[in-house]
C-alpha positions as MATLAB code, in Angstrom:
seq = 'MGLIDELRERSGGVCELSGVAEDLIIYEVPPVSTGGLDGSILISRICKDQIENPETTDPNHWRCLNDSMWSEHDAVKVVAWRMLSRLKSEGWPQDLLDMMYMDDETLAWAKATGEGMSDSEKIIHRDVNGNILENGDSVVLVKDLKVKGSSMVAKQGTAVRRISLDHENAEYIEGKVDGQNIVIVTKYVKKL';
ca = [
     162.183  -23.382   82.650;
     162.283  -19.767   83.870;
     165.094  -18.134   85.820;
     163.236  -18.392   89.145;
     162.809  -22.147   88.592;
     166.486  -22.599   87.688;
     167.543  -20.678   90.803;
     165.145  -22.713   92.990;
     166.621  -25.915   91.572;
     170.202  -24.684   92.092;
     169.530  -23.550   95.674;
     167.276  -26.392   96.757;
     164.407  -23.932   97.232;
     166.117  -21.863   99.950;
     167.833  -18.466  100.169;
     171.372  -18.898   98.838;
     172.680  -16.670  101.641;
     170.620  -17.427  104.760;
     169.008  -20.806  104.013;
     165.497  -19.449  104.695;
     162.778  -21.138  102.612;
     160.050  -18.471  102.470;
     159.545  -15.145  100.672;
     162.283  -15.807   98.068;
     163.055  -13.417   95.212;
     165.624  -13.045   92.446;
     168.493  -10.664   93.165;
     170.649   -9.537   90.209;
     174.150   -9.016   91.579;
     175.385   -5.542   90.559;
     177.029   -4.330   88.443;
     176.254   -7.319   86.161;
     173.452   -5.948   84.037;
     172.782   -9.202   82.186;
     171.517  -11.036   85.263;
     170.684  -14.572   84.183;
     171.650  -17.672   86.125;
     175.315  -16.708   86.563;
     174.596  -13.095   87.560;
     171.670  -13.702   89.927;
     170.973  -15.407   93.212;
     167.801  -16.491   95.006;
     167.506  -14.669   98.342;
     164.955  -13.867  101.010;
     163.310  -10.465  100.991;
     164.953   -9.746  104.394;
     168.419  -10.322  102.900;
     167.615   -8.140   99.883;
     166.325   -5.288  102.062;
     169.481   -5.335  104.194;
     171.773   -5.525  101.148;
     170.107   -2.514   99.528;
     169.664   -0.478  102.746;
     172.953   -0.554  104.694;
     171.458    1.398  107.597;
     169.060   -1.515  108.332;
     171.811   -4.157  108.380;
     171.557   -6.519  111.365;
     175.014   -8.090  111.891;
     173.571  -11.173  113.605;
     171.380  -11.952  110.578;
     174.553  -12.306  108.484;
     176.209  -14.999  110.614;
     174.716  -17.334  107.983;
     177.546  -16.243  105.654;
     179.806  -18.644  107.542;
     178.248  -21.366  105.320;
     177.189  -19.524  102.151;
     180.640  -17.963  101.581;
     181.791  -21.444  100.468;
     179.209  -21.656   97.649;
     180.425  -22.934   94.298;
     178.523  -20.114   92.574;
     180.437  -16.859   92.044;
     177.378  -14.611   92.426;
     176.751  -16.018   95.928;
     180.416  -15.594   96.897;
     180.408  -11.996   95.614;
     177.423  -11.000   97.779;
     178.858  -12.864  100.783;
     182.170  -10.997  100.372;
     180.381   -7.643  100.084;
     178.306   -8.197  103.219;
     181.303   -9.459  105.211;
     183.252   -6.390  104.051;
     180.421   -4.095  105.127;
     180.365   -5.726  108.577;
     184.106   -6.232  109.120;
     184.192   -3.758  112.012;
     182.155   -6.328  114.013;
     185.264   -8.546  114.267;
     183.972  -11.971  113.263;
     183.361  -11.007  109.576;
     187.051  -10.098  109.189;
     187.995  -13.656  110.254;
     185.697  -15.072  107.560;
     187.078  -12.663  104.943;
     190.587  -13.829  105.775;
     189.532  -17.433  105.035;
     187.672  -16.655  101.821;
     189.233  -17.367   98.427;
     188.075  -15.959   95.083;
     189.894  -15.840   91.764;
     190.961  -12.393   90.519;
     187.965  -11.956   88.195;
     185.421  -12.804   90.904;
     187.184  -10.564   93.442;
     187.134   -7.680   90.937;
     183.368   -8.254   90.532;
     182.956   -8.216   94.333;
     184.903   -4.956   94.654;
     183.136   -3.273   91.705;
     180.503   -1.588   93.884;
     183.067   -0.192   96.325;
     181.704   -2.236   99.245;
     184.326   -2.602  101.928;
     186.207    0.566  100.968;
     186.320    3.611  103.173;
     184.431    6.644  101.876;
     187.726    8.350  101.025;
     188.719    5.443   98.732;
     185.422    5.273   96.829;
     184.833    7.112   93.593;
     181.571    8.967   94.086;
     179.519    9.984   91.063;
     177.334   13.075   91.506;
     174.769   14.667   89.215;
     174.524   18.388   88.372;
     172.785   19.043   91.728;
     175.307   17.069   93.788;
     173.074   14.009   94.290;
     174.969   10.713   94.509;
     174.444    8.441   91.503;
     174.472    4.641   91.765;
     174.353    1.761   89.302;
     170.816    1.256   88.008;
     169.649    4.827   88.692;
     167.660    6.799   86.145;
     168.777   10.261   85.057;
     167.607   12.972   82.690;
     169.871   15.056   80.450;
     169.988   18.749   81.380;
     171.335   19.955   78.013;
     171.641   18.750   74.412;
     174.719   16.541   74.006;
     176.482   15.778   70.728;
     177.586   12.138   70.763;
     181.219   11.841   69.672;
     181.785    9.594   66.689;
     178.230    9.876   65.411;
     175.775   12.416   64.081;
     173.408   11.755   66.977;
     172.426   14.512   69.412;
     170.991   13.406   72.759;
     168.300   15.994   73.508;
     167.792   17.821   76.788;
     165.067   16.091   78.828;
     165.912   12.617   77.522;
     165.593   10.001   80.281;
     168.437    7.509   80.595;
     167.441    4.429   82.602;
     169.619    1.856   84.393;
     172.893    3.760   84.166;
     176.213    2.118   84.966;
     179.098    3.927   86.631;
     182.688    4.208   85.433;
     184.664    2.837   88.387;
     187.809    4.729   87.425;
     186.404    8.200   86.773;
     183.748    9.961   88.884;
     182.745   12.182   85.957;
     181.561    9.421   83.601;
     178.477    7.208   83.502;
     177.129    4.994   80.737;
     173.594    4.581   79.529;
     171.421    3.897   76.487;
     170.012    6.762   74.455;
     167.927    5.854   71.409;
     169.155    2.245   71.694;
     172.823    3.274   71.589;
     175.099    2.842   74.616;
     176.952    6.116   75.248;
     179.249    7.668   77.845;
     177.774   10.740   79.539;
     179.503   13.355   81.687;
     177.815   13.522   85.116;
     177.581   17.342   85.161;
     175.033   17.097   82.314;
     172.552   14.819   84.094;
     170.011   15.141   86.888;
     168.927   12.136   88.977;
     165.245   11.226   88.640;
];
């Protein structure tokens, strides 16, 4: 049984956020890079578009979170918390957030993307040209980099796909180069 089938079985064949039954897709909840059943949810394309494009968010669409925030699955609760946090200025989402309970590990996962924080609280990663970097972006190295603790040299022009951000330091990202996961300083990369 594939992941889509397992998610359909878990959700009863409906979006785990809105309850809609058509146009369903898998959404890997960032920053979990492993995905899988515990790191993914089944959602409608409308939900996915609004999650990934905050400027298109329709607050009334998300009233469905009143039910889905009580899911037994952490990935669903994490996305519900993030969307409620994004919309808390509307008033009603703050009431739902106040009722929500998540253990410390799940709450840390929910906060990992910085959703719900003001711009001054977020750590913003920028490439050599000042472009904002996000989890999952692809970058290219702008100079040769010697990898500490090994004899490897990451060559200028090397593409690094699906980067992950260091949530404590705006100057560091992680990515795989030649199959090895390394930490890279943001001033040596350019967003693709």
